[in-house]
Amino acid sequence: MDFHITNACNLRCIHCYAKAGKEVDEPLKNDEIFRILSEAKDFGISEVHLEGGEPLLRNDLKEICLYAKKIGLVTTVCTNGTLLDRNLLDFFKRVQLDGLFFTVFSLDNKIHDGITQIRGSHEKTIRALKLSIGQGIRIGVFTPVCRKNLDGIRCLTEHLSSLGVHFHAYIHMSPVGRGSDIEDLILNAQEWIDFTDLIMESSGKYNLEMKLESFAVRRADFKNAKNKRSKCKANDVCFLHVLASGEVYPCPLLIGNNEYLLGNLRISSFSSILEKLKGINVSSEYCTRCDIFDACGGGCIAYREISKLSFDPRCKNGEYILSCPTYISSFNNAGE
């Protein structure tokens, strides 16, 4: 479960699907967060990823981490790293945080700061990343890929490998949230498949685990595609997204769209949320006539129905089988 414990953020990333920046009017209090975590555990959820906004902006982050660990949840924190200091890092080490994940866009500070829209953010993030290495915590880096940072991705992976980062995950920058205003930076189908080919070909060169979101497999390489569909996560309880307001959505890319709002855990029970989750229709009428529809299901529902594009930009006339753009998978065994 992804728990956005705050919507406040000190950066203004141009692609942010949550449009983070300003805090919600009435963010969940820590006792409400504790209750939600306990209910999630009771319903079989085993992991919680504490996100934002920027989770380090919550002054009760330590208490939230402690509680999550106390009740036996695998607990990770996703951060931009700009606010991380030695004191907080020592705390993460003491409670045996299961993962500390950073977002890094480029080795080039101008490109990174251009995406975050905050000058000096690159320097602070890289400093925090280096500080975190070797502390007994699993360290990962996520990189949303777009035309702005595409050319420097392999250099970034090489650098992260040399630092001792455990994994580097590549994400297709999504055209939702703030991303709906940067359509010119979103990779199309051919650009994305060329990038994934390049990354996978170089996977043996680096001493870290490499992960890729949004696989696009050539139909010629996809045997028995109907039985190998990478299903949309919007029907999976493990990938619920709980916002700082208590609202719950089935997918991060659907945040803010009331049609897919499952309820609010301030006033709704976890069981009622799960019942509504079962009724989410993720199939598409957009491209049902395509002969590989049964394999890809029409691509991403958020890309098709929420973005200004009104179609999935990763599709190239049925040449590729698309997976969910938030479906992440490793493709090498290094860094473990």
mmCIF file with all atom_site columns, C-alpha atoms in Angstrom, residues 47-241:
data_model
loop_
_atom_site.group_PDB
_atom_site.id
_atom_site.type_symbol
_atom_site.label_atom_id
_atom_site.label_alt_id
_atom_site.label_comp_id
_atom_site.label_asym_id
_atom_site.label_entity_id
_atom_site.label_seq_id
_atom_site.pdbx_PDB_ins_code
_atom_site.Cartn_x
_atom_site.Cartn_y
_atom_site.Cartn_z
_atom_site.occupancy
_atom_site.B_iso_or_equiv
_atom_site.pdbx_formal_charge
_atom_site.auth_seq_id
_atom_site.auth_comp_id
_atom_site.auth_asym_id
_atom_site.auth_atom_id
_atom_site.pdbx_PDB_model_num
ATOM 1   C CA . GLU A 1 47  ? 3.955  -3.515  3.010   1.00 0.00 ? 47  GLU A CA 1
ATOM 2   C CA . VAL A 1 48  ? 3.521  0.223   3.319   1.00 0.00 ? 48  VAL A CA 1
ATOM 3   C CA . HIS A 1 49  ? 5.433  2.781   1.300   1.00 0.00 ? 49  HIS A CA 1
ATOM 4   C CA . LEU A 1 50  ? 5.406  6.170   3.016   1.00 0.00 ? 50  LEU A CA 1
ATOM 5   C CA . GLU A 1 51  ? 5.301  8.862   0.370   1.00 0.00 ? 51  GLU A CA 1
ATOM 6   C CA . GLY A 1 52  ? 4.194  12.416  -0.283  1.00 0.00 ? 52  GLY A CA 1
ATOM 7   C CA . GLY A 1 53  ? 4.449  15.044  -1.314  1.00 0.00 ? 53  GLY A CA 1
ATOM 8   C CA . GLU A 1 54  ? 7.637  14.890  0.682   1.00 0.00 ? 54  GLU A CA 1
ATOM 9   C CA . PRO A 1 55  ? 7.171  12.630  3.742   1.00 0.00 ? 55  PRO A CA 1
ATOM 10  C CA . LEU A 1 56  ? 10.134 14.195  5.549   1.00 0.00 ? 56  LEU A CA 1
ATOM 11  C CA . LEU A 1 57  ? 8.038  17.344  5.943   1.00 0.00 ? 57  LEU A CA 1
ATOM 12  C CA . ARG A 1 58  ? 5.844  15.566  8.512   1.00 0.00 ? 58  ARG A CA 1
ATOM 13  C CA . ASN A 1 59  ? 7.180  16.201  11.997  1.00 0.00 ? 59  ASN A CA 1
ATOM 14  C CA . ASP A 1 60  ? 5.699  12.899  13.194  1.00 0.00 ? 60  ASP A CA 1
ATOM 15  C CA . LEU A 1 61  ? 7.354  10.748  10.520  1.00 0.00 ? 61  LEU A CA 1
ATOM 16  C CA . LYS A 1 62  ? 9.417  8.928   13.159  1.00 0.00 ? 62  LYS A CA 1
ATOM 17  C CA . GLU A 1 63  ? 6.303  7.952   15.108  1.00 0.00 ? 63  GLU A CA 1
ATOM 18  C CA . ILE A 1 64  ? 4.602  6.721   11.927  1.00 0.00 ? 64  ILE A CA 1
ATOM 19  C CA . CYS A 1 65  ? 7.627  4.610   10.968  1.00 0.00 ? 65  CYS A CA 1
ATOM 20  C CA . LEU A 1 66  ? 7.872  3.200   14.487  1.00 0.00 ? 66  LEU A CA 1
ATOM 21  C CA . TYR A 1 67  ? 4.219  2.193   14.506  1.00 0.00 ? 67  TYR A CA 1
ATOM 22  C CA . ALA A 1 68  ? 4.343  0.600   11.065  1.00 0.00 ? 68  ALA A CA 1
ATOM 23  C CA . LYS A 1 69  ? 7.381  -1.450  12.064  1.00 0.00 ? 69  LYS A CA 1
ATOM 24  C CA . LYS A 1 70  ? 5.841  -2.327  15.438  1.00 0.00 ? 70  LYS A CA 1
ATOM 25  C CA . ILE A 1 71  ? 2.810  -3.975  13.839  1.00 0.00 ? 71  ILE A CA 1
ATOM 26  C CA . GLY A 1 72  ? 5.004  -5.898  11.422  1.00 0.00 ? 72  GLY A CA 1
ATOM 27  C CA . LEU A 1 73  ? 4.625  -3.982  8.172   1.00 0.00 ? 73  LEU A CA 1
ATOM 28  C CA . VAL A 1 74  ? 7.500  -3.910  5.691   1.00 0.00 ? 74  VAL A CA 1
ATOM 29  C CA . THR A 1 75  ? 8.110  -0.168  5.720   1.00 0.00 ? 75  THR A CA 1
ATOM 30  C CA . THR A 1 76  ? 9.845  2.054   3.173   1.00 0.00 ? 76  THR A CA 1
ATOM 31  C CA . VAL A 1 77  ? 10.168 5.804   2.729   1.00 0.00 ? 77  VAL A CA 1
ATOM 32  C CA . CYS A 1 78  ? 10.171 7.490   -0.684  1.00 0.00 ? 78  CYS A CA 1
ATOM 33  C CA . THR A 1 79  ? 11.835 10.904  -0.609  1.00 0.00 ? 79  THR A CA 1
ATOM 34  C CA . ASN A 1 80  ? 13.552 13.552  -2.698  1.00 0.00 ? 80  ASN A CA 1
ATOM 35  C CA . GLY A 1 81  ? 16.269 13.501  -0.028  1.00 0.00 ? 81  GLY A CA 1
ATOM 36  C CA . THR A 1 82  ? 16.739 17.249  0.211   1.00 0.00 ? 82  THR A CA 1
ATOM 37  C CA . LEU A 1 83  ? 15.691 17.314  3.883   1.00 0.00 ? 83  LEU A CA 1
ATOM 38  C CA . LEU A 1 84  ? 17.466 14.157  5.039   1.00 0.00 ? 84  LEU A CA 1
ATOM 39  C CA . ASP A 1 85  ? 20.047 14.645  7.783   1.00 0.00 ? 85  ASP A CA 1
ATOM 40  C CA . ARG A 1 86  ? 22.274 12.374  9.886   1.00 0.00 ? 86  ARG A CA 1
ATOM 41  C CA . ASN A 1 87  ? 19.842 12.371  12.818  1.00 0.00 ? 87  ASN A CA 1
ATOM 42  C CA . LEU A 1 88  ? 16.945 11.061  10.748  1.00 0.00 ? 88  LEU A CA 1
ATOM 43  C CA . LEU A 1 89  ? 19.162 8.593   8.928   1.00 0.00 ? 89  LEU A CA 1
ATOM 44  C CA . ASP A 1 90  ? 20.397 7.202   12.259  1.00 0.00 ? 90  ASP A CA 1
ATOM 45  C CA . PHE A 1 91  ? 16.766 6.778   13.297  1.00 0.00 ? 91  PHE A CA 1
ATOM 46  C CA . PHE A 1 92  ? 15.948 4.889   10.083  1.00 0.00 ? 92  PHE A CA 1
ATOM 47  C CA . LYS A 1 93  ? 18.898 2.621   10.810  1.00 0.00 ? 93  LYS A CA 1
ATOM 48  C CA . ARG A 1 94  ? 17.804 1.973   14.425  1.00 0.00 ? 94  ARG A CA 1
ATOM 49  C CA . VAL A 1 95  ? 14.246 1.008   13.465  1.00 0.00 ? 95  VAL A CA 1
ATOM 50  C CA . GLN A 1 96  ? 15.560 -1.131  10.603  1.00 0.00 ? 96  GLN A CA 1
ATOM 51  C CA . LEU A 1 97  ? 13.709 0.702   7.861   1.00 0.00 ? 97  LEU A CA 1
ATOM 52  C CA . ASP A 1 98  ? 13.236 -1.731  4.998   1.00 0.00 ? 98  ASP A CA 1
ATOM 53  C CA . GLY A 1 99  ? 13.994 0.721   2.223   1.00 0.00 ? 99  GLY A CA 1
ATOM 54  C CA . LEU A 1 100 ? 14.885 4.334   1.528   1.00 0.00 ? 100 LEU A CA 1
ATOM 55  C CA . PHE A 1 101 ? 14.102 5.343   -2.024  1.00 0.00 ? 101 PHE A CA 1
ATOM 56  C CA . PHE A 1 102 ? 15.172 8.533   -3.785  1.00 0.00 ? 102 PHE A CA 1
ATOM 57  C CA . THR A 1 103 ? 14.120 10.214  -7.014  1.00 0.00 ? 103 THR A CA 1
ATOM 58  C CA . VAL A 1 104 ? 17.047 11.308  -9.187  1.00 0.00 ? 104 VAL A CA 1
ATOM 59  C CA . PHE A 1 105 ? 16.492 12.612  -12.701 1.00 0.00 ? 105 PHE A CA 1
ATOM 60  C CA . SER A 1 106 ? 20.021 13.110  -13.975 1.00 0.00 ? 106 SER A CA 1
ATOM 61  C CA . LEU A 1 107 ? 23.694 13.500  -13.124 1.00 0.00 ? 107 LEU A CA 1
ATOM 62  C CA . ASP A 1 108 ? 23.402 16.921  -14.726 1.00 0.00 ? 108 ASP A CA 1
ATOM 63  C CA . ASN A 1 109 ? 22.285 19.360  -12.047 1.00 0.00 ? 109 ASN A CA 1
ATOM 64  C CA . LYS A 1 110 ? 20.704 21.667  -14.625 1.00 0.00 ? 110 LYS A CA 1
ATOM 65  C CA . ILE A 1 111 ? 18.489 18.891  -15.986 1.00 0.00 ? 111 ILE A CA 1
ATOM 66  C CA . HIS A 1 112 ? 17.563 17.619  -12.510 1.00 0.00 ? 112 HIS A CA 1
ATOM 67  C CA . ASP A 1 113 ? 16.825 21.103  -11.147 1.00 0.00 ? 113 ASP A CA 1
ATOM 68  C CA . GLY A 1 114 ? 14.944 21.932  -14.331 1.00 0.00 ? 114 GLY A CA 1
ATOM 69  C CA . ILE A 1 115 ? 12.547 19.061  -13.643 1.00 0.00 ? 115 ILE A CA 1
ATOM 70  C CA . THR A 1 116 ? 12.163 19.805  -9.908  1.00 0.00 ? 116 THR A CA 1
ATOM 71  C CA . GLN A 1 117 ? 11.956 23.549  -10.632 1.00 0.00 ? 117 GLN A CA 1
ATOM 72  C CA . ILE A 1 118 ? 14.042 24.201  -7.507  1.00 0.00 ? 118 ILE A CA 1
ATOM 73  C CA . ARG A 1 119 ? 17.603 25.369  -7.932  1.00 0.00 ? 119 ARG A CA 1
ATOM 74  C CA . GLY A 1 120 ? 20.113 23.440  -5.820  1.00 0.00 ? 120 GLY A CA 1
ATOM 75  C CA . SER A 1 121 ? 17.854 20.410  -5.320  1.00 0.00 ? 121 SER A CA 1
ATOM 76  C CA . HIS A 1 122 ? 20.205 18.116  -7.238  1.00 0.00 ? 122 HIS A CA 1
ATOM 77  C CA . GLU A 1 123 ? 23.132 18.840  -4.938  1.00 0.00 ? 123 GLU A CA 1
ATOM 78  C CA . LYS A 1 124 ? 21.052 18.154  -1.818  1.00 0.00 ? 124 LYS A CA 1
ATOM 79  C CA . THR A 1 125 ? 19.572 14.934  -3.192  1.00 0.00 ? 125 THR A CA 1
ATOM 80  C CA . ILE A 1 126 ? 22.926 13.499  -4.243  1.00 0.00 ? 126 ILE A CA 1
ATOM 81  C CA . ARG A 1 127 ? 24.464 14.440  -0.891  1.00 0.00 ? 127 ARG A CA 1
ATOM 82  C CA . ALA A 1 128 ? 21.653 12.627  0.945   1.00 0.00 ? 128 ALA A CA 1
ATOM 83  C CA . LEU A 1 129 ? 21.978 9.617   -1.322  1.00 0.00 ? 129 LEU A CA 1
ATOM 84  C CA . LYS A 1 130 ? 25.706 9.308   -0.615  1.00 0.00 ? 130 LYS A CA 1
ATOM 85  C CA . LEU A 1 131 ? 25.082 9.758   3.110   1.00 0.00 ? 131 LEU A CA 1
ATOM 86  C CA . SER A 1 132 ? 22.623 6.840   3.076   1.00 0.00 ? 132 SER A CA 1
ATOM 87  C CA . ILE A 1 133 ? 24.913 4.292   1.431   1.00 0.00 ? 133 ILE A CA 1
ATOM 88  C CA . GLY A 1 134 ? 26.399 1.671   3.738   1.00 0.00 ? 134 GLY A CA 1
ATOM 89  C CA . GLN A 1 135 ? 23.956 2.227   6.602   1.00 0.00 ? 135 GLN A CA 1
ATOM 90  C CA . GLY A 1 136 ? 22.323 -1.189  6.439   1.00 0.00 ? 136 GLY A CA 1
ATOM 91  C CA . ILE A 1 137 ? 19.254 0.150   4.632   1.00 0.00 ? 137 ILE A CA 1
ATOM 92  C CA . ARG A 1 138 ? 18.210 -0.922  1.140   1.00 0.00 ? 138 ARG A CA 1
ATOM 93  C CA . ILE A 1 139 ? 18.757 2.117   -1.068  1.00 0.00 ? 139 ILE A CA 1
ATOM 94  C CA . GLY A 1 140 ? 16.972 2.555   -4.362  1.00 0.00 ? 140 GLY A CA 1
ATOM 95  C CA . VAL A 1 141 ? 16.676 5.260   -6.985  1.00 0.00 ? 141 VAL A CA 1
ATOM 96  C CA . PHE A 1 142 ? 13.680 5.913   -9.212  1.00 0.00 ? 142 PHE A CA 1
ATOM 97  C CA . THR A 1 143 ? 14.121 7.887   -12.424 1.00 0.00 ? 143 THR A CA 1
ATOM 98  C CA . PRO A 1 144 ? 11.109 9.047   -14.429 1.00 0.00 ? 144 PRO A CA 1
ATOM 99  C CA . VAL A 1 145 ? 12.355 9.117   -18.020 1.00 0.00 ? 145 VAL A CA 1
ATOM 100 C CA . CYS A 1 146 ? 11.385 11.770  -20.552 1.00 0.00 ? 146 CYS A CA 1
ATOM 101 C CA . ARG A 1 147 ? 12.969 13.535  -23.510 1.00 0.00 ? 147 ARG A CA 1
ATOM 102 C CA . LYS A 1 148 ? 14.655 15.996  -21.176 1.00 0.00 ? 148 LYS A CA 1
ATOM 103 C CA . ASN A 1 149 ? 16.839 13.419  -19.378 1.00 0.00 ? 149 ASN A CA 1
ATOM 104 C CA . LEU A 1 150 ? 16.797 10.471  -21.788 1.00 0.00 ? 150 LEU A CA 1
ATOM 105 C CA . ASP A 1 151 ? 20.358 10.804  -23.092 1.00 0.00 ? 151 ASP A CA 1
ATOM 106 C CA . GLY A 1 152 ? 22.008 10.719  -19.661 1.00 0.00 ? 152 GLY A CA 1
ATOM 107 C CA . ILE A 1 153 ? 20.267 7.717   -18.114 1.00 0.00 ? 153 ILE A CA 1
ATOM 108 C CA . ARG A 1 154 ? 23.041 5.160   -18.656 1.00 0.00 ? 154 ARG A CA 1
ATOM 109 C CA . CYS A 1 155 ? 25.623 7.517   -17.154 1.00 0.00 ? 155 CYS A CA 1
ATOM 110 C CA . LEU A 1 156 ? 23.359 7.924   -14.146 1.00 0.00 ? 156 LEU A CA 1
ATOM 111 C CA . THR A 1 157 ? 23.049 4.141   -13.724 1.00 0.00 ? 157 THR A CA 1
ATOM 112 C CA . GLU A 1 158 ? 26.823 3.747   -13.941 1.00 0.00 ? 158 GLU A CA 1
ATOM 113 C CA . HIS A 1 159 ? 27.313 6.393   -11.254 1.00 0.00 ? 159 HIS A CA 1
ATOM 114 C CA . LEU A 1 160 ? 24.690 4.883   -8.949  1.00 0.00 ? 160 LEU A CA 1
ATOM 115 C CA . SER A 1 161 ? 26.315 1.477   -9.356  1.00 0.00 ? 161 SER A CA 1
ATOM 116 C CA . SER A 1 162 ? 29.698 2.911   -8.351  1.00 0.00 ? 162 SER A CA 1
ATOM 117 C CA . LEU A 1 163 ? 28.149 4.470   -5.240  1.00 0.00 ? 163 LEU A CA 1
ATOM 118 C CA . GLY A 1 164 ? 26.706 1.166   -4.046  1.00 0.00 ? 164 GLY A CA 1
ATOM 119 C CA . VAL A 1 165 ? 22.996 1.837   -4.653  1.00 0.00 ? 165 VAL A CA 1
ATOM 120 C CA . HIS A 1 166 ? 21.004 -1.404  -4.510  1.00 0.00 ? 166 HIS A CA 1
ATOM 121 C CA . PHE A 1 167 ? 18.657 -0.771  -7.422  1.00 0.00 ? 167 PHE A CA 1
ATOM 122 C CA . HIS A 1 168 ? 17.850 1.723   -10.164 1.00 0.00 ? 168 HIS A CA 1
ATOM 123 C CA . ALA A 1 169 ? 14.277 1.777   -11.475 1.00 0.00 ? 169 ALA A CA 1
ATOM 124 C CA . TYR A 1 170 ? 13.286 3.428   -14.756 1.00 0.00 ? 170 TYR A CA 1
ATOM 125 C CA . ILE A 1 171 ? 9.781  4.858   -15.072 1.00 0.00 ? 171 ILE A CA 1
ATOM 126 C CA . HIS A 1 172 ? 7.892  6.135   -18.084 1.00 0.00 ? 172 HIS A CA 1
ATOM 127 C CA . MET A 1 173 ? 7.132  9.753   -17.136 1.00 0.00 ? 173 MET A CA 1
ATOM 128 C CA . SER A 1 174 ? 3.350  9.923   -17.134 1.00 0.00 ? 174 SER A CA 1
ATOM 129 C CA . PRO A 1 175 ? 1.126  12.493  -18.872 1.00 0.00 ? 175 PRO A CA 1
ATOM 130 C CA . VAL A 1 176 ? -1.177 12.903  -15.845 1.00 0.00 ? 176 VAL A CA 1
ATOM 131 C CA . GLY A 1 177 ? -1.243 15.415  -12.988 1.00 0.00 ? 177 GLY A CA 1
ATOM 132 C CA . ARG A 1 178 ? 1.267  18.137  -13.809 1.00 0.00 ? 178 ARG A CA 1
ATOM 133 C CA . GLY A 1 179 ? 2.509  15.800  -16.511 1.00 0.00 ? 179 GLY A CA 1
ATOM 134 C CA . SER A 1 180 ? -0.548 16.677  -18.592 1.00 0.00 ? 180 SER A CA 1
ATOM 135 C CA . ASP A 1 181 ? 1.100  20.036  -19.275 1.00 0.00 ? 181 ASP A CA 1
ATOM 136 C CA . ILE A 1 182 ? 4.349  18.588  -20.647 1.00 0.00 ? 182 ILE A CA 1
ATOM 137 C CA . GLU A 1 183 ? 3.123  16.419  -23.507 1.00 0.00 ? 183 GLU A CA 1
ATOM 138 C CA . ASP A 1 184 ? 6.141  17.464  -25.587 1.00 0.00 ? 184 ASP A CA 1
ATOM 139 C CA . LEU A 1 185 ? 8.448  15.701  -23.100 1.00 0.00 ? 185 LEU A CA 1
ATOM 140 C CA . ILE A 1 186 ? 6.548  12.391  -22.906 1.00 0.00 ? 186 ILE A CA 1
ATOM 141 C CA . LEU A 1 187 ? 8.253  9.504   -24.721 1.00 0.00 ? 187 LEU A CA 1
ATOM 142 C CA . ASN A 1 188 ? 6.233  7.926   -27.515 1.00 0.00 ? 188 ASN A CA 1
ATOM 143 C CA . ALA A 1 189 ? 6.070  4.212   -28.250 1.00 0.00 ? 189 ALA A CA 1
ATOM 144 C CA . GLN A 1 190 ? 9.194  3.995   -30.391 1.00 0.00 ? 190 GLN A CA 1
ATOM 145 C CA . GLU A 1 191 ? 11.265 6.154   -28.044 1.00 0.00 ? 191 GLU A CA 1
ATOM 146 C CA . TRP A 1 192 ? 10.264 4.046   -25.054 1.00 0.00 ? 192 TRP A CA 1
ATOM 147 C CA . ILE A 1 193 ? 10.950 0.693   -26.720 1.00 0.00 ? 193 ILE A CA 1
ATOM 148 C CA . ASP A 1 194 ? 14.325 1.969   -27.992 1.00 0.00 ? 194 ASP A CA 1
ATOM 149 C CA . PHE A 1 195 ? 15.183 3.098   -24.460 1.00 0.00 ? 195 PHE A CA 1
ATOM 150 C CA . THR A 1 196 ? 14.156 -0.182  -22.850 1.00 0.00 ? 196 THR A CA 1
ATOM 151 C CA . ASP A 1 197 ? 16.150 -2.136  -25.447 1.00 0.00 ? 197 ASP A CA 1
ATOM 152 C CA . LEU A 1 198 ? 19.220 -0.007  -24.694 1.00 0.00 ? 198 LEU A CA 1
ATOM 153 C CA . ILE A 1 199 ? 18.889 -0.407  -20.944 1.00 0.00 ? 199 ILE A CA 1
ATOM 154 C CA . MET A 1 200 ? 18.313 -4.152  -21.083 1.00 0.00 ? 200 MET A CA 1
ATOM 155 C CA . GLU A 1 201 ? 21.282 -4.661  -23.392 1.00 0.00 ? 201 GLU A CA 1
ATOM 156 C CA . SER A 1 202 ? 23.556 -2.949  -20.844 1.00 0.00 ? 202 SER A CA 1
ATOM 157 C CA . SER A 1 203 ? 22.140 -4.714  -17.782 1.00 0.00 ? 203 SER A CA 1
ATOM 158 C CA . GLY A 1 204 ? 25.193 -6.904  -17.267 1.00 0.00 ? 204 GLY A CA 1
ATOM 159 C CA . LYS A 1 205 ? 27.553 -3.963  -16.972 1.00 0.00 ? 205 LYS A CA 1
ATOM 160 C CA . TYR A 1 206 ? 26.430 -2.655  -13.592 1.00 0.00 ? 206 TYR A CA 1
ATOM 161 C CA . ASN A 1 207 ? 26.598 -3.991  -10.063 1.00 0.00 ? 207 ASN A CA 1
ATOM 162 C CA . LEU A 1 208 ? 23.068 -3.048  -9.047  1.00 0.00 ? 208 LEU A CA 1
ATOM 163 C CA . GLU A 1 209 ? 19.605 -4.405  -9.626  1.00 0.00 ? 209 GLU A CA 1
ATOM 164 C CA . MET A 1 210 ? 17.897 -2.790  -12.587 1.00 0.00 ? 210 MET A CA 1
ATOM 165 C CA . LYS A 1 211 ? 14.120 -2.422  -12.626 1.00 0.00 ? 211 LYS A CA 1
ATOM 166 C CA . LEU A 1 212 ? 11.869 -1.295  -15.405 1.00 0.00 ? 212 LEU A CA 1
ATOM 167 C CA . GLU A 1 213 ? 8.332  -0.025  -15.207 1.00 0.00 ? 213 GLU A CA 1
ATOM 168 C CA . SER A 1 214 ? 6.025  -0.211  -18.191 1.00 0.00 ? 214 SER A CA 1
ATOM 169 C CA . PHE A 1 215 ? 7.478  -3.016  -20.269 1.00 0.00 ? 215 PHE A CA 1
ATOM 170 C CA . ALA A 1 216 ? 6.515  -2.899  -23.905 1.00 0.00 ? 216 ALA A CA 1
ATOM 171 C CA . VAL A 1 217 ? 7.039  -6.265  -25.580 1.00 0.00 ? 217 VAL A CA 1
ATOM 172 C CA . ARG A 1 218 ? 7.067  -6.688  -29.334 1.00 0.00 ? 218 ARG A CA 1
ATOM 173 C CA . ARG A 1 219 ? 4.104  -8.784  -30.379 1.00 0.00 ? 219 ARG A CA 1
ATOM 174 C CA . ALA A 1 220 ? 6.423  -11.065 -32.346 1.00 0.00 ? 220 ALA A CA 1
ATOM 175 C CA . ASP A 1 221 ? 8.188  -11.939 -29.074 1.00 0.00 ? 221 ASP A CA 1
ATOM 176 C CA . PHE A 1 222 ? 5.022  -12.401 -27.078 1.00 0.00 ? 222 PHE A CA 1
ATOM 177 C CA . LYS A 1 223 ? 3.753  -15.950 -27.442 1.00 0.00 ? 223 LYS A CA 1
ATOM 178 C CA . ASN A 1 224 ? 0.337  -16.853 -26.070 1.00 0.00 ? 224 ASN A CA 1
ATOM 179 C CA . ALA A 1 225 ? -0.144 -13.171 -25.220 1.00 0.00 ? 225 ALA A CA 1
ATOM 180 C CA . LYS A 1 226 ? -3.717 -13.614 -24.001 1.00 0.00 ? 226 LYS A CA 1
ATOM 181 C CA . ASN A 1 227 ? -2.489 -15.587 -20.985 1.00 0.00 ? 227 ASN A CA 1
ATOM 182 C CA . LYS A 1 228 ? 0.452  -13.308 -20.246 1.00 0.00 ? 228 LYS A CA 1
ATOM 183 C CA . ARG A 1 229 ? -1.286 -9.979  -19.918 1.00 0.00 ? 229 ARG A CA 1
ATOM 184 C CA . SER A 1 230 ? 0.286  -7.678  -17.308 1.00 0.00 ? 230 SER A CA 1
ATOM 185 C CA . LYS A 1 231 ? -2.981 -6.681  -15.707 1.00 0.00 ? 231 LYS A CA 1
ATOM 186 C CA . CYS A 1 232 ? -3.850 -3.202  -14.546 1.00 0.00 ? 232 CYS A CA 1
ATOM 187 C CA . LYS A 1 233 ? -3.071 -2.796  -10.852 1.00 0.00 ? 233 LYS A CA 1
ATOM 188 C CA . ALA A 1 234 ? -6.248 -0.832  -10.212 1.00 0.00 ? 234 ALA A CA 1
ATOM 189 C CA . ASN A 1 235 ? -8.008 -4.013  -9.029  1.00 0.00 ? 235 ASN A CA 1
ATOM 190 C CA . ASP A 1 236 ? -5.234 -5.074  -6.646  1.00 0.00 ? 236 ASP A CA 1
ATOM 191 C CA . VAL A 1 237 ? -5.592 -4.319  -2.923  1.00 0.00 ? 237 VAL A CA 1
ATOM 192 C CA . CYS A 1 238 ? -1.809 -4.316  -2.499  1.00 0.00 ? 238 CYS A CA 1
ATOM 193 C CA . PHE A 1 239 ? -1.506 -1.188  -4.625  1.00 0.00 ? 239 PHE A CA 1
ATOM 194 C CA . LEU A 1 240 ? -4.059 1.054   -2.989  1.00 0.00 ? 240 LEU A CA 1
ATOM 195 C CA . HIS A 1 241 ? -3.040 4.690   -2.684  1.00 0.00 ? 241 HIS A CA 1
#
